[in-house]
Short mmCIF file of C-alpha atoms in Angstrom, two decimals:
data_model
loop_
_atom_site.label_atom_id
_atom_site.label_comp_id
_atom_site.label_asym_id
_atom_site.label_seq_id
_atom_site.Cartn_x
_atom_site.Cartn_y
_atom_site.Cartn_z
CA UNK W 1 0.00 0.00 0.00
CA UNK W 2 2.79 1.99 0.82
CA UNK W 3 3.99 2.07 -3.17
CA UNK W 4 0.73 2.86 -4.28
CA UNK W 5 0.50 5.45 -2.36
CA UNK W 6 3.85 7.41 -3.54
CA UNK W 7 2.84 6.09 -7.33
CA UNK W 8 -0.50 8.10 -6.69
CA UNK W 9 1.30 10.62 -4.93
CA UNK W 10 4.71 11.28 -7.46
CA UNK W 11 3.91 9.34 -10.09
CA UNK W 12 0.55 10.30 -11.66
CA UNK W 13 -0.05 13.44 -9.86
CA UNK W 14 2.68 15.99 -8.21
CA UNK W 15 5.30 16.14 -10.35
CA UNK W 16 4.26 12.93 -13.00
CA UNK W 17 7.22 11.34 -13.27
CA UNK W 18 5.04 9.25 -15.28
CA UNK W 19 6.98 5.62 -15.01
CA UNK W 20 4.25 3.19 -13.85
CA UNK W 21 1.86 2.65 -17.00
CA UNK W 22 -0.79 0.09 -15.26
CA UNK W 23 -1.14 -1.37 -11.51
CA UNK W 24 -1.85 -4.81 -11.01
CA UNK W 25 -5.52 -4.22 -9.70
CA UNK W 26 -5.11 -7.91 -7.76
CA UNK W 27 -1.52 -6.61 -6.14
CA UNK W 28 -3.32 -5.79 -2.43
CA UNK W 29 -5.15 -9.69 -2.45
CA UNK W 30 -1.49 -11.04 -3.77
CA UNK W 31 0.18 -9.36 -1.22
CA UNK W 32 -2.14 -10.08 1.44
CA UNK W 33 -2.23 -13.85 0.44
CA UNK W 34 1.69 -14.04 0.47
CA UNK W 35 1.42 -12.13 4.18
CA UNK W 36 -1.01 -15.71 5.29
CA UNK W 37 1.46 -17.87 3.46
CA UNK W 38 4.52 -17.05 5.35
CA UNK W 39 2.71 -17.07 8.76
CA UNK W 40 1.33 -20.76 7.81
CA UNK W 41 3.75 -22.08 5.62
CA UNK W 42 7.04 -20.51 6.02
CA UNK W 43 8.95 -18.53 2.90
CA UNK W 44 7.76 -19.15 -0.45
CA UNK W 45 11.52 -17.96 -1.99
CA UNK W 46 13.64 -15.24 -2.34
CA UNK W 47 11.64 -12.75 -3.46
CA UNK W 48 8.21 -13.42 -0.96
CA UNK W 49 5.79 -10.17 -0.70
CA UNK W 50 8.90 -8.17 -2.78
CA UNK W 51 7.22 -5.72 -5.00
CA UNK W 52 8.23 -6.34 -8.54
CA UNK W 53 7.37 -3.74 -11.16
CA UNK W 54 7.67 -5.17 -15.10
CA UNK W 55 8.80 -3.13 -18.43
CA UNK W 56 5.14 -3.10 -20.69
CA UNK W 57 6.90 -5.65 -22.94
CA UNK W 58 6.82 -8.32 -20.51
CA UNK W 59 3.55 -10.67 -20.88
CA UNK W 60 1.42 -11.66 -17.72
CA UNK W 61 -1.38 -13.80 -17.75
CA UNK W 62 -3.67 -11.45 -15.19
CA UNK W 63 -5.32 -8.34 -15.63
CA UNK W 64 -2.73 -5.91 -17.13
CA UNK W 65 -2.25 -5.71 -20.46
CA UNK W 66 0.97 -5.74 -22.84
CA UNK W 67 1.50 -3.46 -24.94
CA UNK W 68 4.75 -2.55 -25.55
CA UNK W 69 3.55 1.36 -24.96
CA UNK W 70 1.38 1.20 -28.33
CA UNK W 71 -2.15 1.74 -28.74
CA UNK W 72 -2.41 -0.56 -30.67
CA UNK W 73 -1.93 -3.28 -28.09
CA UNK W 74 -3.61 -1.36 -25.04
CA UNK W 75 -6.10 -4.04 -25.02
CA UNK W 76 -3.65 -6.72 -25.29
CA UNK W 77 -4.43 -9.51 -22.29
CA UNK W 78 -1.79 -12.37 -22.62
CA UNK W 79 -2.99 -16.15 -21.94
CA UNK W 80 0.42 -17.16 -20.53
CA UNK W 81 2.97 -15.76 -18.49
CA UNK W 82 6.53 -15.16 -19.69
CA UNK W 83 8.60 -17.77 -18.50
CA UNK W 84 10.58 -15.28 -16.32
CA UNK W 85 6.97 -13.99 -14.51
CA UNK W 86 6.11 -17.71 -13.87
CA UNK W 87 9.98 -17.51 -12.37
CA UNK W 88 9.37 -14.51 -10.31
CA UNK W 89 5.46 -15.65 -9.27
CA UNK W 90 7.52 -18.98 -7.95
CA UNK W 91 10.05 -17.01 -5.92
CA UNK W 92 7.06 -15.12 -4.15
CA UNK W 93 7.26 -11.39 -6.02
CA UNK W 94 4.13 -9.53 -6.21
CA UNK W 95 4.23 -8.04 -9.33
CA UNK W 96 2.58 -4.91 -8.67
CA UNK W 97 2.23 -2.92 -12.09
CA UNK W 98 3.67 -2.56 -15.87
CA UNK W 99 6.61 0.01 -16.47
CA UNK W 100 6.39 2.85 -19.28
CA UNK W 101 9.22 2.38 -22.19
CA UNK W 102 10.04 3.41 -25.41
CA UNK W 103 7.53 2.67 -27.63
CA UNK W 104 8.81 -0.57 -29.43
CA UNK W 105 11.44 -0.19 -27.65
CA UNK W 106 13.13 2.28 -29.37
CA UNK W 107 11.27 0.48 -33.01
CA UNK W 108 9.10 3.28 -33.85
CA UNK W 109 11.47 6.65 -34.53
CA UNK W 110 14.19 7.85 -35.03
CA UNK W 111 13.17 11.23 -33.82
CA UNK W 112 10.98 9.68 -30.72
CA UNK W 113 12.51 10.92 -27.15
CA UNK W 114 13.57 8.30 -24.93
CA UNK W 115 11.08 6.96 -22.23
CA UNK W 116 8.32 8.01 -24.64
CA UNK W 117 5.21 5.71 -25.60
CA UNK W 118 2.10 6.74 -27.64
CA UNK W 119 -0.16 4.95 -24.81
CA UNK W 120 1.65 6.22 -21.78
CA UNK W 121 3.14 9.21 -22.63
CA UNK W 122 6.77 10.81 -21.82
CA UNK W 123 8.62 9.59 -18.63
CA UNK W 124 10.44 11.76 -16.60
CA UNK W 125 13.82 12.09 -15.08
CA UNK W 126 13.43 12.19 -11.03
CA UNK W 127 16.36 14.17 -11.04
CA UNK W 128 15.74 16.84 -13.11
CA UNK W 129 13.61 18.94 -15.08
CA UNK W 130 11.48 17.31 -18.25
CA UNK W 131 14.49 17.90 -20.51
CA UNK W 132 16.84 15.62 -18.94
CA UNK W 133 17.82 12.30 -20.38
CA UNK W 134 15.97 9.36 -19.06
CA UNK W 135 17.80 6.78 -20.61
CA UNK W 136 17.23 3.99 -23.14
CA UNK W 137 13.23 2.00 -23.63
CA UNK W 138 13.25 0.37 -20.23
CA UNK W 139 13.18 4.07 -18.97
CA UNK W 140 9.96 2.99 -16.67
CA UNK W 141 11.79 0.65 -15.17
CA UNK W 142 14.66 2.22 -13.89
CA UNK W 143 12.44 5.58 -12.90
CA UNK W 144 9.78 3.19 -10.85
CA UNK W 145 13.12 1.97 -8.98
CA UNK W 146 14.98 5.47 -8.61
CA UNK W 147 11.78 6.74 -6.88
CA UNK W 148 10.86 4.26 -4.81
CA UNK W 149 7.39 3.05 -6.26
CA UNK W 150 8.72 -0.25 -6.41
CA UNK W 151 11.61 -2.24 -4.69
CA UNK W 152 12.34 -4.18 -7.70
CA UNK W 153 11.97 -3.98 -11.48
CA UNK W 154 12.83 -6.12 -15.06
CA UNK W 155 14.08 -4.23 -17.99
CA UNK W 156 14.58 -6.00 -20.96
CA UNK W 157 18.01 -4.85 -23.39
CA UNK W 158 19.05 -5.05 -27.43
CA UNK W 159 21.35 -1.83 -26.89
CA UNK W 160 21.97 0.19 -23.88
CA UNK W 161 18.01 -0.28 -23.08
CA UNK W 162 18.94 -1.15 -18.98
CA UNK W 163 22.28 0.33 -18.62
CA UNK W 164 21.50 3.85 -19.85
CA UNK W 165 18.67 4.61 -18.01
CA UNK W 166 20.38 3.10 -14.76
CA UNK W 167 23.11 5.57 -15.06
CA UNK W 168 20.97 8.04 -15.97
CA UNK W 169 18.73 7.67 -12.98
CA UNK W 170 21.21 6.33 -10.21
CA UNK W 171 20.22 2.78 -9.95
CA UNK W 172 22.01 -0.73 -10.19
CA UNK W 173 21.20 -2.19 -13.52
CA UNK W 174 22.53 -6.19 -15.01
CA UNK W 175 22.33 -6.86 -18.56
CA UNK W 176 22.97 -10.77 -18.51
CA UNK W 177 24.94 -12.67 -21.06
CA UNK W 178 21.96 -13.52 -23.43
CA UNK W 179 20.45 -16.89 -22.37
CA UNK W 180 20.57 -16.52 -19.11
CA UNK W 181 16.97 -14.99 -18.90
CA UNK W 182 14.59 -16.96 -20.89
CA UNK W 183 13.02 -14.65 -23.40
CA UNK W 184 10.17 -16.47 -23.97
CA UNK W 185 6.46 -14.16 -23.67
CA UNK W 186 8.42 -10.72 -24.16
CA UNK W 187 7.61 -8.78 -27.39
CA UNK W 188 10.76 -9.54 -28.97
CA UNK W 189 13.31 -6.77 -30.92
CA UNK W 190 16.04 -8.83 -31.77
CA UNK W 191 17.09 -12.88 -31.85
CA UNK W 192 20.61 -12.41 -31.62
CA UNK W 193 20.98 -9.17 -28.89
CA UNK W 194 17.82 -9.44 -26.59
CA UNK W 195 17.74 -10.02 -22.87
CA UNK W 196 16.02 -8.88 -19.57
CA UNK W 197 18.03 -8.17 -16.46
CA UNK W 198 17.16 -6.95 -13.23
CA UNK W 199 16.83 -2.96 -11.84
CA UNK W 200 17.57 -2.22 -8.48
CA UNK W 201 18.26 0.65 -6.07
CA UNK W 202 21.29 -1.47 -4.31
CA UNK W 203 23.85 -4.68 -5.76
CA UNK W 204 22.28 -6.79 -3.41
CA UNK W 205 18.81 -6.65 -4.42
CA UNK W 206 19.51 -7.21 -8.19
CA UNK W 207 21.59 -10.08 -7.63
CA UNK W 208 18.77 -11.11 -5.55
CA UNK W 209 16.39 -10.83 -8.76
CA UNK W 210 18.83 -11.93 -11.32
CA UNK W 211 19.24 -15.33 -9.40
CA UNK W 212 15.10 -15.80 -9.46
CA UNK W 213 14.88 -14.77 -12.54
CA UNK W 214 17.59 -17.10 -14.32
CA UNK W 215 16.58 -20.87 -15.80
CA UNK W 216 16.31 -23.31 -18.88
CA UNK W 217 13.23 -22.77 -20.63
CA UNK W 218 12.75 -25.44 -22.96
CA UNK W 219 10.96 -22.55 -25.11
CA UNK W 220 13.94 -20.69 -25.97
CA UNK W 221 17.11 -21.88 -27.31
CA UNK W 222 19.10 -19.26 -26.24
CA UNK W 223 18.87 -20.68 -22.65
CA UNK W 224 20.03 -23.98 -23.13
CA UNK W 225 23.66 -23.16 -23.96
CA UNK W 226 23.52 -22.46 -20.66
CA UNK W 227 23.23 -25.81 -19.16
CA UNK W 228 25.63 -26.83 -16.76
CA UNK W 229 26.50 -23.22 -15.87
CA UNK W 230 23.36 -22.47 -13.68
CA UNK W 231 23.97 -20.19 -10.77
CA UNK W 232 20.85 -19.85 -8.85
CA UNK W 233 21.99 -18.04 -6.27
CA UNK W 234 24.45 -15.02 -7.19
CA UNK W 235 23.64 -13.77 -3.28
CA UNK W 236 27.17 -15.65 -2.65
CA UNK W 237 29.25 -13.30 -5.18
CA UNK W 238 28.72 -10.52 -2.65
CA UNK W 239 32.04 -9.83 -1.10
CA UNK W 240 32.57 -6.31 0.47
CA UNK W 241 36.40 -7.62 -0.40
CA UNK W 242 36.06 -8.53 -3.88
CA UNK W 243 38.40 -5.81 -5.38
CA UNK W 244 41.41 -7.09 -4.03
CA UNK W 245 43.53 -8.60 -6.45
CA UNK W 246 41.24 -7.73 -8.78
CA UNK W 247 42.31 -6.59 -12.17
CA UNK W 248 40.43 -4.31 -13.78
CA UNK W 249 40.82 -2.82 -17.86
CA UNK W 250 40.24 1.22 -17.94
CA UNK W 251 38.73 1.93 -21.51
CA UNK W 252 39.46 5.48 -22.35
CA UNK W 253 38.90 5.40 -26.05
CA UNK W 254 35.80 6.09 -26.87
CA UNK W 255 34.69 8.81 -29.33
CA UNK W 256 36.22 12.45 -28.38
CA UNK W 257 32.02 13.82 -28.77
CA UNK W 258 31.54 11.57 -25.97
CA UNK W 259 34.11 13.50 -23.81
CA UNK W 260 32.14 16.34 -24.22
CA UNK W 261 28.72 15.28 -23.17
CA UNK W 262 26.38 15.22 -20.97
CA UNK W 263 27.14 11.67 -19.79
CA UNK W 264 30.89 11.88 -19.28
CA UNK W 265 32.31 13.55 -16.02
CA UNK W 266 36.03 13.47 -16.10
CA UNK W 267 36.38 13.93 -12.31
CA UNK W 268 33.72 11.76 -11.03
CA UNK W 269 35.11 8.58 -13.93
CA UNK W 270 38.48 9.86 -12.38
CA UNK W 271 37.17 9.19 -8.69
CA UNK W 272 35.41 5.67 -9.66
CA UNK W 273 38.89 4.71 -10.91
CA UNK W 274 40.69 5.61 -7.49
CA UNK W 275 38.13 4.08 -5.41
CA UNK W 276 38.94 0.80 -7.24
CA UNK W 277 42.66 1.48 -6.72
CA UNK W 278 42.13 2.13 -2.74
CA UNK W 279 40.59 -1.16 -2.28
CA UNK W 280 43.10 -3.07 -3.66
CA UNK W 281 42.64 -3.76 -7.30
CA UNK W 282 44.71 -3.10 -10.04
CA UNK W 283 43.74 -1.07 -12.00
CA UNK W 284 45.38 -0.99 -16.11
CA UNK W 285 44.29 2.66 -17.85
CA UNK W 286 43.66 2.88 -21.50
CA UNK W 287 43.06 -0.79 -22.65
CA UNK W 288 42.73 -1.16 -26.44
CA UNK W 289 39.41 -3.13 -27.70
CA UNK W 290 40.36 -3.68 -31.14
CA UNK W 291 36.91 -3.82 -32.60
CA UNK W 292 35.53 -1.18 -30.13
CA UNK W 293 35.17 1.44 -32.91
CA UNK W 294 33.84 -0.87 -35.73
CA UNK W 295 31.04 0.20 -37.91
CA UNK W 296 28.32 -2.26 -36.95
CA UNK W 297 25.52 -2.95 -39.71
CA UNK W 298 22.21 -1.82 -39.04
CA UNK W 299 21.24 -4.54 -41.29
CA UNK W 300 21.06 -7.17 -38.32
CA UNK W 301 18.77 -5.45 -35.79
CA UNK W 302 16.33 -4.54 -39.09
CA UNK W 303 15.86 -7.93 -40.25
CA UNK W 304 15.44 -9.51 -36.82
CA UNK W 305 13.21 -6.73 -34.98
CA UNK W 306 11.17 -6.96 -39.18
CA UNK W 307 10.96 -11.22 -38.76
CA UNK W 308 10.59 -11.13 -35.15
CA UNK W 309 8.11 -8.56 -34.56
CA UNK W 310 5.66 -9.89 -37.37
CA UNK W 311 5.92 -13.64 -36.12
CA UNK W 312 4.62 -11.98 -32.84
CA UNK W 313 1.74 -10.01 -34.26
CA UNK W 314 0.80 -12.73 -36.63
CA UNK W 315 0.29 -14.37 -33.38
CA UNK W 316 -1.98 -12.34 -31.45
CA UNK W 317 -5.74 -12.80 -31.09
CA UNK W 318 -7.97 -12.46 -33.87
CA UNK W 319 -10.14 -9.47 -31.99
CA UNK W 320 -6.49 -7.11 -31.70
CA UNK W 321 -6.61 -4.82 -34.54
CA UNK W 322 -3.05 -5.61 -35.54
CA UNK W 323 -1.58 -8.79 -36.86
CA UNK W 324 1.40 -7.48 -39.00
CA UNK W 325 3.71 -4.63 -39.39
CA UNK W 326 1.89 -3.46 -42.27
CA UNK W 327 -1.29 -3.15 -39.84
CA UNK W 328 0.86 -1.06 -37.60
CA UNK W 329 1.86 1.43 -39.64
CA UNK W 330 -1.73 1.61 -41.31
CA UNK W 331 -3.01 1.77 -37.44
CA UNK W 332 -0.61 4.75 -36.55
CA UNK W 333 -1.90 6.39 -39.63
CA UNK W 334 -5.47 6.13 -39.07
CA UNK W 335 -4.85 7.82 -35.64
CA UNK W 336 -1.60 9.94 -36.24
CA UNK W 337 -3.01 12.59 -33.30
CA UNK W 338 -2.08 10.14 -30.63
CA UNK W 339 0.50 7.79 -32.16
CA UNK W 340 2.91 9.88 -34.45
CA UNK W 341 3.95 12.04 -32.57
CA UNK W 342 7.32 11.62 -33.58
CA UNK W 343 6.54 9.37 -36.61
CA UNK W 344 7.30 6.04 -37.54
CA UNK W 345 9.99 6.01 -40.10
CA UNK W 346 11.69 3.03 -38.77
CA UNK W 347 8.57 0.69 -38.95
CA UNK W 348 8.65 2.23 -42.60
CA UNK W 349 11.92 1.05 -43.32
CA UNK W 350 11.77 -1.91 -41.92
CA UNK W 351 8.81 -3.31 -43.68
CA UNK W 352 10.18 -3.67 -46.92
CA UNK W 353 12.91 -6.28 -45.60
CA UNK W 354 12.21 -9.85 -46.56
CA UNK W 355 10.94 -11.90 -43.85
CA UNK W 356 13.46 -15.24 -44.33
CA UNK W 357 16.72 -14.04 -42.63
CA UNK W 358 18.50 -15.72 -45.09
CA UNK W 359 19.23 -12.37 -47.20
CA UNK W 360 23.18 -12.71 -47.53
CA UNK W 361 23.95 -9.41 -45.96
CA UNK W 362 22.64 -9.85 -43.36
CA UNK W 363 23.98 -13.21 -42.85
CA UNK W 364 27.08 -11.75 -43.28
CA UNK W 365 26.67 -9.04 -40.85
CA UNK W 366 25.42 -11.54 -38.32
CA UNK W 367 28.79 -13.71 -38.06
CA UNK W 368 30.70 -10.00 -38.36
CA UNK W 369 28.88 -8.93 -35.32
CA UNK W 370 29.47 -12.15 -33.40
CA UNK W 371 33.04 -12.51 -34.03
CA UNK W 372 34.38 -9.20 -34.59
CA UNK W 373 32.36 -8.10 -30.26
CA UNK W 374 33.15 -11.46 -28.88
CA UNK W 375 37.36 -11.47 -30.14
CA UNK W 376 37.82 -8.03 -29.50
CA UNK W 377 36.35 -8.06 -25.65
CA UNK W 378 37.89 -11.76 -25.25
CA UNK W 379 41.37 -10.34 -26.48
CA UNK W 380 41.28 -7.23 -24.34
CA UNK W 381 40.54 -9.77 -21.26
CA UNK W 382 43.34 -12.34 -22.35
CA UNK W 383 45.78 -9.42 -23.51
CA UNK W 384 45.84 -7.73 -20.33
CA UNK W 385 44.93 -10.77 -18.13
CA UNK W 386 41.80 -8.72 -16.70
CA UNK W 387 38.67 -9.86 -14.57
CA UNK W 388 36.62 -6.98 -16.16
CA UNK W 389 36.73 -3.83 -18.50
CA UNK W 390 35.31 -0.82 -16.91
CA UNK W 391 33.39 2.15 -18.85
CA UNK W 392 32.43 5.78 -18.22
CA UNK W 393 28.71 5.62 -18.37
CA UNK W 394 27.12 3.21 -20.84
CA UNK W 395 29.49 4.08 -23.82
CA UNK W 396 30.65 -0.48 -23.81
CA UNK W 397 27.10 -1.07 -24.38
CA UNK W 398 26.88 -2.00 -28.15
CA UNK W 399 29.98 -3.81 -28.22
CA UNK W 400 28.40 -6.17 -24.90
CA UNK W 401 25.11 -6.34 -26.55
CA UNK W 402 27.23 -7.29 -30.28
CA UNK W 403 28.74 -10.06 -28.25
CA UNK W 404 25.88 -11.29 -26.21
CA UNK W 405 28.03 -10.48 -22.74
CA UNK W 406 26.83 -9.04 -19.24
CA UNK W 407 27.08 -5.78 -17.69
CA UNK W 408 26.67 -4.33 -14.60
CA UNK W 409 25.79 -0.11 -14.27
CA UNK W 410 26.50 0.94 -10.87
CA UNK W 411 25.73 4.56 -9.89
CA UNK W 412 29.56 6.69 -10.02
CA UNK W 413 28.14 10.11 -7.95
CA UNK W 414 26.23 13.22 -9.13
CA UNK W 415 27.59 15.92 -11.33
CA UNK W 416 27.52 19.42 -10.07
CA UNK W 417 24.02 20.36 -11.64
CA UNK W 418 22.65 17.50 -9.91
CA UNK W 419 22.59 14.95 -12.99
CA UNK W 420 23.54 11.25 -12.19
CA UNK W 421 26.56 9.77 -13.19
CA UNK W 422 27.35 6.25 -13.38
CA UNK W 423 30.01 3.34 -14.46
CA UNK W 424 29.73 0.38 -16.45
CA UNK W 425 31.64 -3.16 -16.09
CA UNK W 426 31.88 -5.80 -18.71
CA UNK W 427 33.29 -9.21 -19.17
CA UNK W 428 32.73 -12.31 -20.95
CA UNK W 429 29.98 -14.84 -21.46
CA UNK W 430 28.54 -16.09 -18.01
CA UNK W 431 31.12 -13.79 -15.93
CA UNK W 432 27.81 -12.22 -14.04
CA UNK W 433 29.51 -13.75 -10.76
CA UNK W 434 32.96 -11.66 -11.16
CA UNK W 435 30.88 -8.21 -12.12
CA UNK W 436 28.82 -8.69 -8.99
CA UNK W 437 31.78 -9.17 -7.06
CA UNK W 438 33.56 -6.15 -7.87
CA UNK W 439 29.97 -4.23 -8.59
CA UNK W 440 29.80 -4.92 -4.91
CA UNK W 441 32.57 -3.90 -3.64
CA UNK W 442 32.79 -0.88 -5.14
CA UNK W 443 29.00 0.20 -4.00
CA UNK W 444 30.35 -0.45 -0.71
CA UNK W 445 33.19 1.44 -0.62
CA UNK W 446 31.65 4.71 -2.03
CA UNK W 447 28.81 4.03 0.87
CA UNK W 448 31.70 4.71 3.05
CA UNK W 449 32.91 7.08 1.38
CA UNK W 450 29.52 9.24 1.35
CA UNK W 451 29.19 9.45 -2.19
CA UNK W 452 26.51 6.61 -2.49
CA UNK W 453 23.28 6.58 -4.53
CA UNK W 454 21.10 9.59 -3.48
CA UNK W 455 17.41 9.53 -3.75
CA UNK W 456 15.63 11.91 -5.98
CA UNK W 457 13.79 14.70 -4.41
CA UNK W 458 10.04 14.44 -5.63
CA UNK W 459 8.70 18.26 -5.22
#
């Protein structure tokens, strides 16, 4: 009751921040029912009574609807679960209410302003005014967290979708090697790049969620390369010690525009670097990532988010209005007051790409993406015999997501004007033990320090 409250209070009235797009209208009875449970039976799992707040492309078979933040979908009731609800419904969450995003996440326009959706509207930065940055599609997510309307949230990632706007809004955010977190039941983007992760206000309480939230769905065959590596609980990879010894890659090369920025702060990178060095790791400055600065082909995302996205539509009940791209973009035109706001030139472009993957550039592009992401992080590692590569702010994002490998954005401090800065680390398939180690670590050492994670002030 206590999050409804301050989502009533902050979130759709006061100042809008505008990051919870439906509540769960069954949360109270789950909640309550959980509350008889543990006095009868003991503790369901990890997560029992935990408030867990979903991105809107994340099916539930309840009363909420999935949408994706189109209209088209606002009347969209799933008849299943996604694998990784039935995961979190197991562990005891109550999943109180569906996140705003970027509409499509991030599929409709090249003009459209992060955290905006045609059925939900724009969401706001908590720690700033309306023109801030609020980070990549699973904006909602990250905002619900930051605020405290939730204690727990899922993103989902193709690009820089949870570790942008967890930098940008001062929360813990893991984008797991893809496979870990079934996919099956989310409205997909992407086959080879897609993956939800866990949002959190603390380490702790993401590693918490990323443990319930991992398992082999027989449904998706991204998961199963993952058998024999199952780590249910990551709880034991938090070591207030875990920097020592560690050795940690400084990448310093990124393009000079991002040096100049509103998500670069030279000082506060500069402090993130000696707080690793006080506590005992060693730390190797400007690493080289030979294919950091290659030219990836849009080609890949447009054929999978153009085969992907119409296998799902062609899917959907018969009463939807929409069971193709084409319908889309007919849809958005019929009502282009409400749902072009910014347009919808990448639906446009997208349509006309065959629907076979087997076109040879993108093949092509495929295996470049793969091999070119995966050697260059996997040499940078070997080269300079490294546990992890760190990054100012988000800017390792596309190689990680290129490569299918984790992530971890920690929050790095506040710049002078008040605007969150954060770090990134990175490592190779199935490291997400090692980044929560050091992720740890270094959280606690700034909460020594007194530069910790600062809540937003909601006037």
């Amino acid at each position: 009751m206590y999050y409804l409250h301050r989502i009533a209070r902050y979130d759709q009235d006061g100042p809008k921040i505008n990051s919870i797009l439906e509540i769960n209208p069954d949360a109270i009875f789950i909640a309550e029912a959980l509350d008889y449970e543990r006095k009868a039976k003991g503790v369901r799992g990890p997560l029992h009574g935990i408030p867990v707040v979903l991105k809107d492309s994340i099916e539930t078979n309840d009363s909420m609807h999935t949408s994706a933040g189109t209209l088209e979908l606002e009347n969209h009731i799933s008849s299943n679960d996604a694998f990784l609800v039935e995961k979190l419904r197991n562990a005891g969450a109550v999943i109180l209410g569906k996140a705003n995003m970027t509409e499509l996440a991030n599929g409709m326009s090249n003009t459209m302003w992060a955290g905006y959706s045609s059925r939900g509207g724009q969401v706001l930065n908590p720690y700033g005014d309306a023109q801030l940055f609020v980070g990549g599609s699973s904006s909602g997510s990250a905002v619900a967290v930051a605020a405290n309307f939730t204690v727990l949230s899922v993103g989902t990632e193709t690009d820089a979708s949870i570790l942008s706007p967890a930098v940008t809004n001062s929360v813990v955010g893991i984008k797991p090697t893809v496979g870990l977190i079934s996919r099956t039941g989310i409205i997909p983007f992407t086959y080879s790049q897609d993956t939800a992760g866990p949002m959190a206000r603390t380490v702790t309480d993401a590693t918490i969620l990323l443990g319930a939230l991992v398992g082999v769905d027989k449904m998706d065959p991204a998961t199963q390369k993952r058998e024999g590596r199952v780590q249910q609980d990551y709880s034991i990879y938090l070591d207030s010690m875990g920097l020592k010894g560690a050795k940690i890659g400084v990448f310093n090369n990124a393009s000079k525009g991002f040096y100049v920025s509103q998500e670069y702060d030279a000082g506060l990178f500069e402090d993130a670097i000696q707080t690793l060095n006080e506590e005992g790791a060693l730390v190797i400055e400007d690493i080289d990532i030979p294919s950091f600065h290659k030219e990836w082909k849009r080609v890949v995302l447009h054929s999978e988010l153009k085969h992907s996205l119409e296998n799902y539509l062609s899917k959907l009940p018969s009463h939807l209005p929409v069971h193709s791209i084409t319908d889309l973009i007919q849809f958005n035109k019929c009502n282009a007051d409400k749902a072009l706001k910014y347009g919808q030139n990448k639906l446009e472009e997208i349509v006309e790409f065959p629907n076979t993957l087997r076109n040879p550039d993108y093949l092509n592009a495929k295996l470049d993406d793969l091999y070119f992401s995966q050697t260059g992080i996997d040499f940078a590692l070997k080269k300079y015999d490294l546990d992890a590569i760190l990054f100012p702010s988000y800017i390792g994002s596309t190689i990680c997501a290129k490569a299918g490998y984790p992530s971890i954005a920690l929050p790095a401090g506040y710049k002078e004007s008040g605007r969150p800065f954060g770090i990134t680390l990175a490592g190779t398939a199935f490291s997400e033990g090692i980044l929560i180690k050091l992720a740890y670590a270094f959280e606690q050492a700034i909460k020594q320090a007194i530069k910790h994670r600062k809540s937003p002030k909601l006037i």
